[in-house]
Structure formats: structure tokens, C-alpha cells
């Protein structure tokens, strides 16, 4: 199939089937693993067929871009922020997103807590962990995760439902997924947002509850 014939609805059916197979092979219930369709940088003609095929959970990495893309289609969807959140965008993010996956520092936790107070409604939250300890990448360090999760709960009254990671591109992802699962387990967190187009089956074997798939679902992204 060349680019012009890429069929996102068929790609979605195939990905859902592969997800279910990977779950069963790992002795897990396929219903435990959700597909987040990463629609960032995708033109509407690529997104529309996936929406029409019944997809309701979408991931975006930029607040402004997501607000524009979903302004007329927000109803009935779950929108998840999977990119870095600046403190000056927190209010806008809370107005748009159901789930913030990228809580990674105290200043952001503090700001989120304040805006949640003001709004009287809280988003679901994941803590992002920089499992590869890459200097350019967001996320708390693995050895700081326990303390940060504790501060989220005790200082900021935020109650993360899970952890999220983006493994280093040049390394096999398995050990990173295993580390994230271990950190989640010892902190009593059930959610694991891990696995992308190239490695979602590996992530499911390691316990992923939410895979974030973009290019395999919509086709290659337009580069900004
Ligand atoms: C873009 C992105 C994805 C999707 O990546 P693909 O390789 O296109 O599936 C997943 N997670 C995050 C955090 C992203 O920024």
C-alpha cells in the first residue's frame, strides 16, 4: 500500500486485533488495554475515518493545536494530553483534556492543584517518568518517582492513576516498560501508558493499559 492508499479505518482494525493478540499471549484480558489514537499533526481527512470507525480516545501533544482540531468534535470523546504542559497553559489544558499524562514536576503539580480548586473539577492524571534519564526529555527520574508520587498525593491532593513513559529511541524498549511497571506497582498505581506504533505489543506484554499509537494508525505525520 503506498501513502495515497493508506486506510486509517483498516489500520485501526488491524491494530486493535494485534493489541488483543498481544494481551491474550501475555495471559491478559484484552479489555484491560486501551488504544489512544495520537492525532497530533494529522490533517482532518486522516482523523475523520478513525473517528467514524468508533474511536473515542485521542491523544494530543500541544494544547493550542488540540483545541483547534477538536473544537467542533469534542462531544463524546476522551482527550488525553501526552505532551509537555507549560504552567501558563494549565487553565486551557484543564478546559480541554480529560486526562493529563505528563505531570512531571512540583511547579506543575502546584499549578494544577490551584486550577482544579478554582474549576471545581479534576482531570485524570498520569506521572511521566524519564526512564532513560535523557537530559532533553521530560519526566521525573526513576529514583525520584516514589517521592514525587507521594508529594502529588499528600501535598497537592492530586491522585495519579498511573505512570507514563517514552523510552529512548535508540534502545530496546522492554527494560523501560519493565521499569515503569515496577515503579507503578510499588506505588499502588494501576495505569501504565506505554507503547507506541513500533513497540505497543512489547508494552502490552509488560502490562501496558494504554498504548499511544499515531503513525501506524493515521499514516506518517506532516512535519511541522
Ligand atoms: C507522537 C507520540 C506518540 C505516537 O507516536 P507514533 O510512533 O507515531 O505511534 C506516542 N506518545 C507520545 C508521547 C507522542 O508524542
PDB file of C-alpha atoms and ligand atoms in Angstrom:
ATOM      1  CA  UNK A   1       0.000   0.000   0.000  1.00  0.00           C
ATOM      2  CA  UNK A   2       1.530   3.398  -0.857  1.00  0.00           C
ATOM      3  CA  UNK A   3       0.808   6.600   1.086  1.00  0.00           C
ATOM      4  CA  UNK A   4      -2.109   7.707  -1.042  1.00  0.00           C
ATOM      5  CA  UNK A   5      -3.972   4.470  -0.374  1.00  0.00           C
ATOM      6  CA  UNK A   6      -3.401   4.412   3.382  1.00  0.00           C
ATOM      7  CA  UNK A   7      -6.683   3.419   5.022  1.00  0.00           C
ATOM      8  CA  UNK A   8      -6.846   4.581   8.676  1.00  0.00           C
ATOM      9  CA  UNK A   9     -10.036   2.654   9.500  1.00  0.00           C
ATOM     10  CA  UNK A  10      -8.454  -0.600   8.288  1.00  0.00           C
ATOM     11  CA  UNK A  11      -5.244   0.257  10.135  1.00  0.00           C
ATOM     12  CA  UNK A  12      -7.252   0.754  13.328  1.00  0.00           C
ATOM     13  CA  UNK A  13      -8.962  -2.635  12.981  1.00  0.00           C
ATOM     14  CA  UNK A  14      -5.567  -4.261  12.455  1.00  0.00           C
ATOM     15  CA  UNK A  15      -4.007  -2.504  15.469  1.00  0.00           C
ATOM     16  CA  UNK A  16      -6.931  -3.476  17.720  1.00  0.00           C
ATOM     17  CA  UNK A  17      -6.547  -7.081  16.605  1.00  0.00           C
ATOM     18  CA  UNK A  18      -2.787  -7.026  17.267  1.00  0.00           C
ATOM     19  CA  UNK A  19      -3.387  -5.452  20.693  1.00  0.00           C
ATOM     20  CA  UNK A  20      -5.881  -8.180  21.614  1.00  0.00           C
ATOM     21  CA  UNK A  21      -3.499 -10.910  20.415  1.00  0.00           C
ATOM     22  CA  UNK A  22      -0.618  -9.455  22.434  1.00  0.00           C
ATOM     23  CA  UNK A  23      -2.808  -9.248  25.541  1.00  0.00           C
ATOM     24  CA  UNK A  24      -4.012 -12.845  25.208  1.00  0.00           C
ATOM     25  CA  UNK A  25      -0.478 -14.092  24.605  1.00  0.00           C
ATOM     26  CA  UNK A  26       0.519 -12.408  27.860  1.00  0.00           C
ATOM     27  CA  UNK A  27      -2.399 -14.026  29.679  1.00  0.00           C
ATOM     28  CA  UNK A  28      -4.184 -10.701  29.995  1.00  0.00           C
ATOM     29  CA  UNK A  29      -7.748  -9.655  29.240  1.00  0.00           C
ATOM     30  CA  UNK A  30      -7.731  -7.564  26.013  1.00  0.00           C
ATOM     31  CA  UNK A  31     -10.297  -5.254  27.625  1.00  0.00           C
ATOM     32  CA  UNK A  32      -7.574  -4.073  30.033  1.00  0.00           C
ATOM     33  CA  UNK A  33      -5.702  -2.305  27.241  1.00  0.00           C
ATOM     34  CA  UNK A  34      -7.000   0.853  25.627  1.00  0.00           C
ATOM     35  CA  UNK A  35      -5.973   2.439  22.344  1.00  0.00           C
ATOM     36  CA  UNK A  36      -5.170   6.148  22.461  1.00  0.00           C
ATOM     37  CA  UNK A  37      -5.186   7.432  18.876  1.00  0.00           C
ATOM     38  CA  UNK A  38      -2.431  10.048  18.643  1.00  0.00           C
ATOM     39  CA  UNK A  39      -3.871  12.603  16.247  1.00  0.00           C
ATOM     40  CA  UNK A  40      -1.191  15.301  16.641  1.00  0.00           C
ATOM     41  CA  UNK A  41      -0.098  16.914  13.364  1.00  0.00           C
ATOM     42  CA  UNK A  42      -2.635  14.886  11.403  1.00  0.00           C
ATOM     43  CA  UNK A  43      -4.881  16.543   8.819  1.00  0.00           C
ATOM     44  CA  UNK A  44      -8.609  16.163   9.428  1.00  0.00           C
ATOM     45  CA  UNK A  45      -9.086  13.802   6.445  1.00  0.00           C
ATOM     46  CA  UNK A  46      -6.813  11.315   8.241  1.00  0.00           C
ATOM     47  CA  UNK A  47      -8.590  11.739  11.582  1.00  0.00           C
ATOM     48  CA  UNK A  48     -12.202  11.640  10.374  1.00  0.00           C
ATOM     49  CA  UNK A  49     -12.257   7.964   9.269  1.00  0.00           C
ATOM     50  CA  UNK A  50     -10.791   6.848  12.614  1.00  0.00           C
ATOM     51  CA  UNK A  51     -13.459   8.831  14.439  1.00  0.00           C
ATOM     52  CA  UNK A  52     -16.115   7.363  12.151  1.00  0.00           C
ATOM     53  CA  UNK A  53     -14.810   3.853  12.866  1.00  0.00           C
ATOM     54  CA  UNK A  54     -15.755   4.325  16.527  1.00  0.00           C
ATOM     55  CA  UNK A  55     -12.512   5.576  18.090  1.00  0.00           C
ATOM     56  CA  UNK A  56     -13.300   7.794  21.089  1.00  0.00           C
ATOM     57  CA  UNK A  57      -9.929   8.232  22.812  1.00  0.00           C
ATOM     58  CA  UNK A  58      -7.425  10.631  21.246  1.00  0.00           C
ATOM     59  CA  UNK A  59      -4.007  11.870  22.335  1.00  0.00           C
ATOM     60  CA  UNK A  60      -2.528  15.263  21.547  1.00  0.00           C
ATOM     61  CA  UNK A  61       0.800  16.838  22.460  1.00  0.00           C
ATOM     62  CA  UNK A  62       0.000  20.548  22.092  1.00  0.00           C
ATOM     63  CA  UNK A  63      -2.801  22.367  23.871  1.00  0.00           C
ATOM     64  CA  UNK A  64      -3.393  25.009  21.199  1.00  0.00           C
ATOM     65  CA  UNK A  65      -3.298  22.609  18.277  1.00  0.00           C
ATOM     66  CA  UNK A  66      -5.647  20.194  20.044  1.00  0.00           C
ATOM     67  CA  UNK A  67      -8.117  22.967  20.858  1.00  0.00           C
ATOM     68  CA  UNK A  68      -8.301  23.859  17.181  1.00  0.00           C
ATOM     69  CA  UNK A  69      -8.558  20.302  15.906  1.00  0.00           C
ATOM     70  CA  UNK A  70     -11.299  19.249  18.307  1.00  0.00           C
ATOM     71  CA  UNK A  71     -13.301  22.455  18.707  1.00  0.00           C
ATOM     72  CA  UNK A  72     -16.209  21.177  16.614  1.00  0.00           C
ATOM     73  CA  UNK A  73     -15.935  17.475  17.523  1.00  0.00           C
ATOM     74  CA  UNK A  74     -15.320  17.424  21.267  1.00  0.00           C
ATOM     75  CA  UNK A  75     -18.597  15.737  22.266  1.00  0.00           C
ATOM     76  CA  UNK A  76     -18.365  12.141  23.473  1.00  0.00           C
ATOM     77  CA  UNK A  77     -14.579  11.925  23.253  1.00  0.00           C
ATOM     78  CA  UNK A  78     -11.833  11.383  25.774  1.00  0.00           C
ATOM     79  CA  UNK A  79      -8.905  13.715  25.051  1.00  0.00           C
ATOM     80  CA  UNK A  80      -5.536  12.983  26.595  1.00  0.00           C
ATOM     81  CA  UNK A  81      -2.597  15.388  26.779  1.00  0.00           C
ATOM     82  CA  UNK A  82       0.560  13.375  26.095  1.00  0.00           C
ATOM     83  CA  UNK A  83       2.989  16.278  25.505  1.00  0.00           C
ATOM     84  CA  UNK A  84       4.747  18.618  27.942  1.00  0.00           C
ATOM     85  CA  UNK A  85       2.482  21.085  29.754  1.00  0.00           C
ATOM     86  CA  UNK A  86       3.704  24.601  30.480  1.00  0.00           C
ATOM     87  CA  UNK A  87       2.346  26.137  33.649  1.00  0.00           C
ATOM     88  CA  UNK A  88       0.846  29.079  31.715  1.00  0.00           C
ATOM     89  CA  UNK A  89      -1.255  26.646  29.665  1.00  0.00           C
ATOM     90  CA  UNK A  90      -2.721  24.736  32.603  1.00  0.00           C
ATOM     91  CA  UNK A  91      -6.069  26.507  32.625  1.00  0.00           C
ATOM     92  CA  UNK A  92      -6.597  25.968  28.918  1.00  0.00           C
ATOM     93  CA  UNK A  93      -5.488  22.345  29.230  1.00  0.00           C
ATOM     94  CA  UNK A  94      -7.986  21.687  32.015  1.00  0.00           C
ATOM     95  CA  UNK A  95     -10.763  23.113  29.885  1.00  0.00           C
ATOM     96  CA  UNK A  96      -9.959  20.726  27.057  1.00  0.00           C
ATOM     97  CA  UNK A  97      -8.428  17.495  28.343  1.00  0.00           C
ATOM     98  CA  UNK A  98      -9.931  14.650  30.363  1.00  0.00           C
ATOM     99  CA  UNK A  99      -6.529  13.163  31.117  1.00  0.00           C
ATOM    100  CA  UNK A 100      -3.128  14.831  31.643  1.00  0.00           C
ATOM    101  CA  UNK A 101      -0.405  12.219  31.144  1.00  0.00           C
ATOM    102  CA  UNK A 102       2.600  14.458  31.606  1.00  0.00           C
ATOM    103  CA  UNK A 103       2.665  15.598  35.219  1.00  0.00           C
ATOM    104  CA  UNK A 104       6.395  15.725  35.901  1.00  0.00           C
ATOM    105  CA  UNK A 105       7.344  18.482  38.324  1.00  0.00           C
ATOM    106  CA  UNK A 106       6.264  20.220  41.502  1.00  0.00           C
ATOM    107  CA  UNK A 107       5.585  23.601  39.905  1.00  0.00           C
ATOM    108  CA  UNK A 108       3.134  21.953  37.518  1.00  0.00           C
ATOM    109  CA  UNK A 109       1.519  19.941  40.319  1.00  0.00           C
ATOM    110  CA  UNK A 110       1.085  23.129  42.341  1.00  0.00           C
ATOM    111  CA  UNK A 111      -0.449  24.991  39.399  1.00  0.00           C
ATOM    112  CA  UNK A 112      -2.751  22.067  38.533  1.00  0.00           C
ATOM    113  CA  UNK A 113      -3.923  21.843  42.119  1.00  0.00           C
ATOM    114  CA  UNK A 114      -4.716  25.571  42.184  1.00  0.00           C
ATOM    115  CA  UNK A 115      -6.654  25.481  38.902  1.00  0.00           C
ATOM    116  CA  UNK A 116      -8.551  22.362  39.975  1.00  0.00           C
ATOM    117  CA  UNK A 117      -9.646  24.231  43.110  1.00  0.00           C
ATOM    118  CA  UNK A 118     -10.817  27.141  41.012  1.00  0.00           C
ATOM    119  CA  UNK A 119     -12.655  24.964  38.477  1.00  0.00           C
ATOM    120  CA  UNK A 120     -14.109  22.524  40.994  1.00  0.00           C
ATOM    121  CA  UNK A 121     -13.300  19.590  38.743  1.00  0.00           C
ATOM    122  CA  UNK A 122     -10.188  17.471  38.336  1.00  0.00           C
ATOM    123  CA  UNK A 123      -8.730  15.744  35.287  1.00  0.00           C
ATOM    124  CA  UNK A 124      -7.346  12.237  35.486  1.00  0.00           C
ATOM    125  CA  UNK A 125      -3.584  12.393  35.841  1.00  0.00           C
ATOM    126  CA  UNK A 126      -0.542  10.273  34.975  1.00  0.00           C
ATOM    127  CA  UNK A 127       3.010  10.983  36.117  1.00  0.00           C
ATOM    128  CA  UNK A 128       5.566  10.943  33.313  1.00  0.00           C
ATOM    129  CA  UNK A 129       8.797   9.119  34.148  1.00  0.00           C
ATOM    130  CA  UNK A 130      12.025   9.698  32.215  1.00  0.00           C
ATOM    131  CA  UNK A 131      13.024   6.030  32.341  1.00  0.00           C
ATOM    132  CA  UNK A 132      16.087   6.593  30.149  1.00  0.00           C
ATOM    133  CA  UNK A 133      17.187   9.624  32.209  1.00  0.00           C
ATOM    134  CA  UNK A 134      17.644  11.551  28.956  1.00  0.00           C
ATOM    135  CA  UNK A 135      18.536  15.214  29.593  1.00  0.00           C
ATOM    136  CA  UNK A 136      16.337  16.526  26.756  1.00  0.00           C
ATOM    137  CA  UNK A 137      13.288  14.513  27.771  1.00  0.00           C
ATOM    138  CA  UNK A 138      10.567  15.435  30.261  1.00  0.00           C
ATOM    139  CA  UNK A 139       9.609  13.231  33.168  1.00  0.00           C
ATOM    140  CA  UNK A 140      10.669  12.590  36.743  1.00  0.00           C
ATOM    141  CA  UNK A 141      13.739  10.444  37.266  1.00  0.00           C
ATOM    142  CA  UNK A 142      13.054   6.831  38.214  1.00  0.00           C
ATOM    143  CA  UNK A 143      14.766   7.290  41.594  1.00  0.00           C
ATOM    144  CA  UNK A 144      12.573  10.332  42.316  1.00  0.00           C
ATOM    145  CA  UNK A 145       9.289   8.756  41.272  1.00  0.00           C
ATOM    146  CA  UNK A 146       8.208   7.349  44.646  1.00  0.00           C
ATOM    147  CA  UNK A 147       8.768  10.678  46.399  1.00  0.00           C
ATOM    148  CA  UNK A 148       7.071  12.673  43.639  1.00  0.00           C
ATOM    149  CA  UNK A 149       4.002  10.432  43.620  1.00  0.00           C
ATOM    150  CA  UNK A 150       3.823  10.785  47.403  1.00  0.00           C
ATOM    151  CA  UNK A 151       4.008  14.598  47.141  1.00  0.00           C
ATOM    152  CA  UNK A 152       1.295  14.585  44.454  1.00  0.00           C
ATOM    153  CA  UNK A 153      -0.972  12.779  46.883  1.00  0.00           C
ATOM    154  CA  UNK A 154      -0.041  14.380  50.165  1.00  0.00           C
ATOM    155  CA  UNK A 155       0.965  17.915  49.263  1.00  0.00           C
ATOM    156  CA  UNK A 156      -1.105  18.682  46.145  1.00  0.00           C
ATOM    157  CA  UNK A 157      -4.100  16.397  46.653  1.00  0.00           C
ATOM    158  CA  UNK A 158      -3.572  15.041  43.123  1.00  0.00           C
ATOM    159  CA  UNK A 159      -4.202  11.349  42.740  1.00  0.00           C
ATOM    160  CA  UNK A 160      -2.366   9.940  39.744  1.00  0.00           C
ATOM    161  CA  UNK A 161      -3.937   6.831  38.257  1.00  0.00           C
ATOM    162  CA  UNK A 162      -0.753   5.700  36.585  1.00  0.00           C
ATOM    163  CA  UNK A 163       2.652   6.331  35.060  1.00  0.00           C
ATOM    164  CA  UNK A 164       3.652   7.191  31.507  1.00  0.00           C
ATOM    165  CA  UNK A 165       6.987   6.851  29.686  1.00  0.00           C
ATOM    166  CA  UNK A 166       8.618   7.385  26.299  1.00  0.00           C
ATOM    167  CA  UNK A 167      11.664   5.095  26.082  1.00  0.00           C
ATOM    168  CA  UNK A 168      14.856   6.343  24.390  1.00  0.00           C
ATOM    169  CA  UNK A 169      14.616   5.847  20.642  1.00  0.00           C
ATOM    170  CA  UNK A 170      17.921   4.028  20.312  1.00  0.00           C
ATOM    171  CA  UNK A 171      17.323   1.402  22.997  1.00  0.00           C
ATOM    172  CA  UNK A 172      15.172  -1.712  23.159  1.00  0.00           C
ATOM    173  CA  UNK A 173      12.007  -0.565  24.940  1.00  0.00           C
ATOM    174  CA  UNK A 174      11.374  -3.718  27.015  1.00  0.00           C
ATOM    175  CA  UNK A 175      13.568  -2.797  30.011  1.00  0.00           C
ATOM    176  CA  UNK A 176      11.994   0.684  30.138  1.00  0.00           C
ATOM    177  CA  UNK A 177       8.481  -0.764  30.162  1.00  0.00           C
ATOM    178  CA  UNK A 178       9.526  -3.250  32.868  1.00  0.00           C
ATOM    179  CA  UNK A 179      10.956  -0.416  34.978  1.00  0.00           C
ATOM    180  CA  UNK A 180       7.770   1.671  34.600  1.00  0.00           C
ATOM    181  CA  UNK A 181       5.638  -1.327  35.595  1.00  0.00           C
ATOM    182  CA  UNK A 182       7.793  -1.905  38.668  1.00  0.00           C
ATOM    183  CA  UNK A 183       7.578   1.758  39.731  1.00  0.00           C
ATOM    184  CA  UNK A 184       3.797   1.755  39.250  1.00  0.00           C
ATOM    185  CA  UNK A 185       3.359  -1.485  41.163  1.00  0.00           C
ATOM    186  CA  UNK A 186       5.258  -0.350  44.231  1.00  0.00           C
ATOM    187  CA  UNK A 187       3.313   2.921  44.297  1.00  0.00           C
ATOM    188  CA  UNK A 188      -0.081   1.278  44.024  1.00  0.00           C
ATOM    189  CA  UNK A 189      -0.743   2.745  40.562  1.00  0.00           C
ATOM    190  CA  UNK A 190      -2.767   0.660  38.122  1.00  0.00           C
ATOM    191  CA  UNK A 191      -2.409   2.674  34.918  1.00  0.00           C
ATOM    192  CA  UNK A 192       0.546   2.245  32.567  1.00  0.00           C
ATOM    193  CA  UNK A 193       0.586   4.493  29.494  1.00  0.00           C
ATOM    194  CA  UNK A 194       3.326   2.953  27.382  1.00  0.00           C
ATOM    195  CA  UNK A 195       3.832   1.632  23.884  1.00  0.00           C
ATOM    196  CA  UNK A 196       3.718   3.474  20.547  1.00  0.00           C
ATOM    197  CA  UNK A 197       3.462   2.440  16.876  1.00  0.00           C
ATOM    198  CA  UNK A 198       6.706   0.480  16.833  1.00  0.00           C
ATOM    199  CA  UNK A 199       6.514  -1.239  20.208  1.00  0.00           C
ATOM    200  CA  UNK A 200       2.933  -1.436  21.503  1.00  0.00           C
ATOM    201  CA  UNK A 201       2.906  -5.223  21.548  1.00  0.00           C
ATOM    202  CA  UNK A 202       6.063  -5.285  23.693  1.00  0.00           C
ATOM    203  CA  UNK A 203       4.441  -2.727  26.006  1.00  0.00           C
ATOM    204  CA  UNK A 204       1.303  -4.854  26.363  1.00  0.00           C
ATOM    205  CA  UNK A 205       3.446  -7.851  27.331  1.00  0.00           C
ATOM    206  CA  UNK A 206       4.894  -5.652  30.096  1.00  0.00           C
ATOM    207  CA  UNK A 207       1.482  -4.623  31.405  1.00  0.00           C
ATOM    208  CA  UNK A 208       0.533  -1.522  29.418  1.00  0.00           C
ATOM    209  CA  UNK A 209      -3.055  -0.379  29.990  1.00  0.00           C
ATOM    210  CA  UNK A 210      -2.987   2.396  27.372  1.00  0.00           C
ATOM    211  CA  UNK A 211      -0.967   2.347  24.168  1.00  0.00           C
ATOM    212  CA  UNK A 212      -0.462   5.626  22.284  1.00  0.00           C
ATOM    213  CA  UNK A 213      -0.425   4.964  18.555  1.00  0.00           C
ATOM    214  CA  UNK A 214      -0.013   7.670  15.931  1.00  0.00           C
ATOM    215  CA  UNK A 215       1.733   6.932  12.650  1.00  0.00           C
ATOM    216  CA  UNK A 216       0.693   3.263  12.417  1.00  0.00           C
ATOM    217  CA  UNK A 217      -2.907   4.407  12.699  1.00  0.00           C
ATOM    218  CA  UNK A 218      -3.073   7.626  10.688  1.00  0.00           C
ATOM    219  CA  UNK A 219      -0.034   7.368   8.438  1.00  0.00           C
ATOM    220  CA  UNK A 220       3.157   9.409   8.684  1.00  0.00           C
ATOM    221  CA  UNK A 221       2.752  12.829  10.276  1.00  0.00           C
ATOM    222  CA  UNK A 222       3.238  16.046   8.367  1.00  0.00           C
ATOM    223  CA  UNK A 223       6.383  17.583   9.812  1.00  0.00           C
ATOM    224  CA  UNK A 224       5.825  20.984  11.324  1.00  0.00           C
TER     225      UNK A 224
HETATM  226  C1  LIG B   1       3.769  11.239  18.891  1.00  0.00           C
HETATM  227  C2  LIG B   1       3.658  10.468  20.145  1.00  0.00           C
HETATM  228  C3  LIG B   1       3.198   9.141  20.130  1.00  0.00           C
HETATM  229  C4  LIG B   1       2.830   8.395  18.863  1.00  0.00           C
HETATM  230  O1  LIG B   1       3.979   8.024  18.193  1.00  0.00           O
HETATM  231  P1  LIG B   1       3.895   7.012  16.931  1.00  0.00           P
HETATM  232  O2  LIG B   1       5.271   6.464  16.850  1.00  0.00           O
HETATM  233  O3  LIG B   1       3.519   7.837  15.758  1.00  0.00           O
HETATM  234  O4  LIG B   1       2.899   5.974  17.256  1.00  0.00           O
HETATM  235  C5  LIG B   1       3.064   8.486  21.343  1.00  0.00           C
HETATM  236  N1  LIG B   1       3.377   9.100  22.503  1.00  0.00           N
HETATM  237  C6  LIG B   1       3.825  10.365  22.563  1.00  0.00           C
HETATM  238  C7  LIG B   1       4.136  10.968  23.886  1.00  0.00           C
HETATM  239  C8  LIG B   1       3.983  11.086  21.391  1.00  0.00           C
HETATM  240  O5  LIG B   1       4.433  12.351  21.471  1.00  0.00           O
END
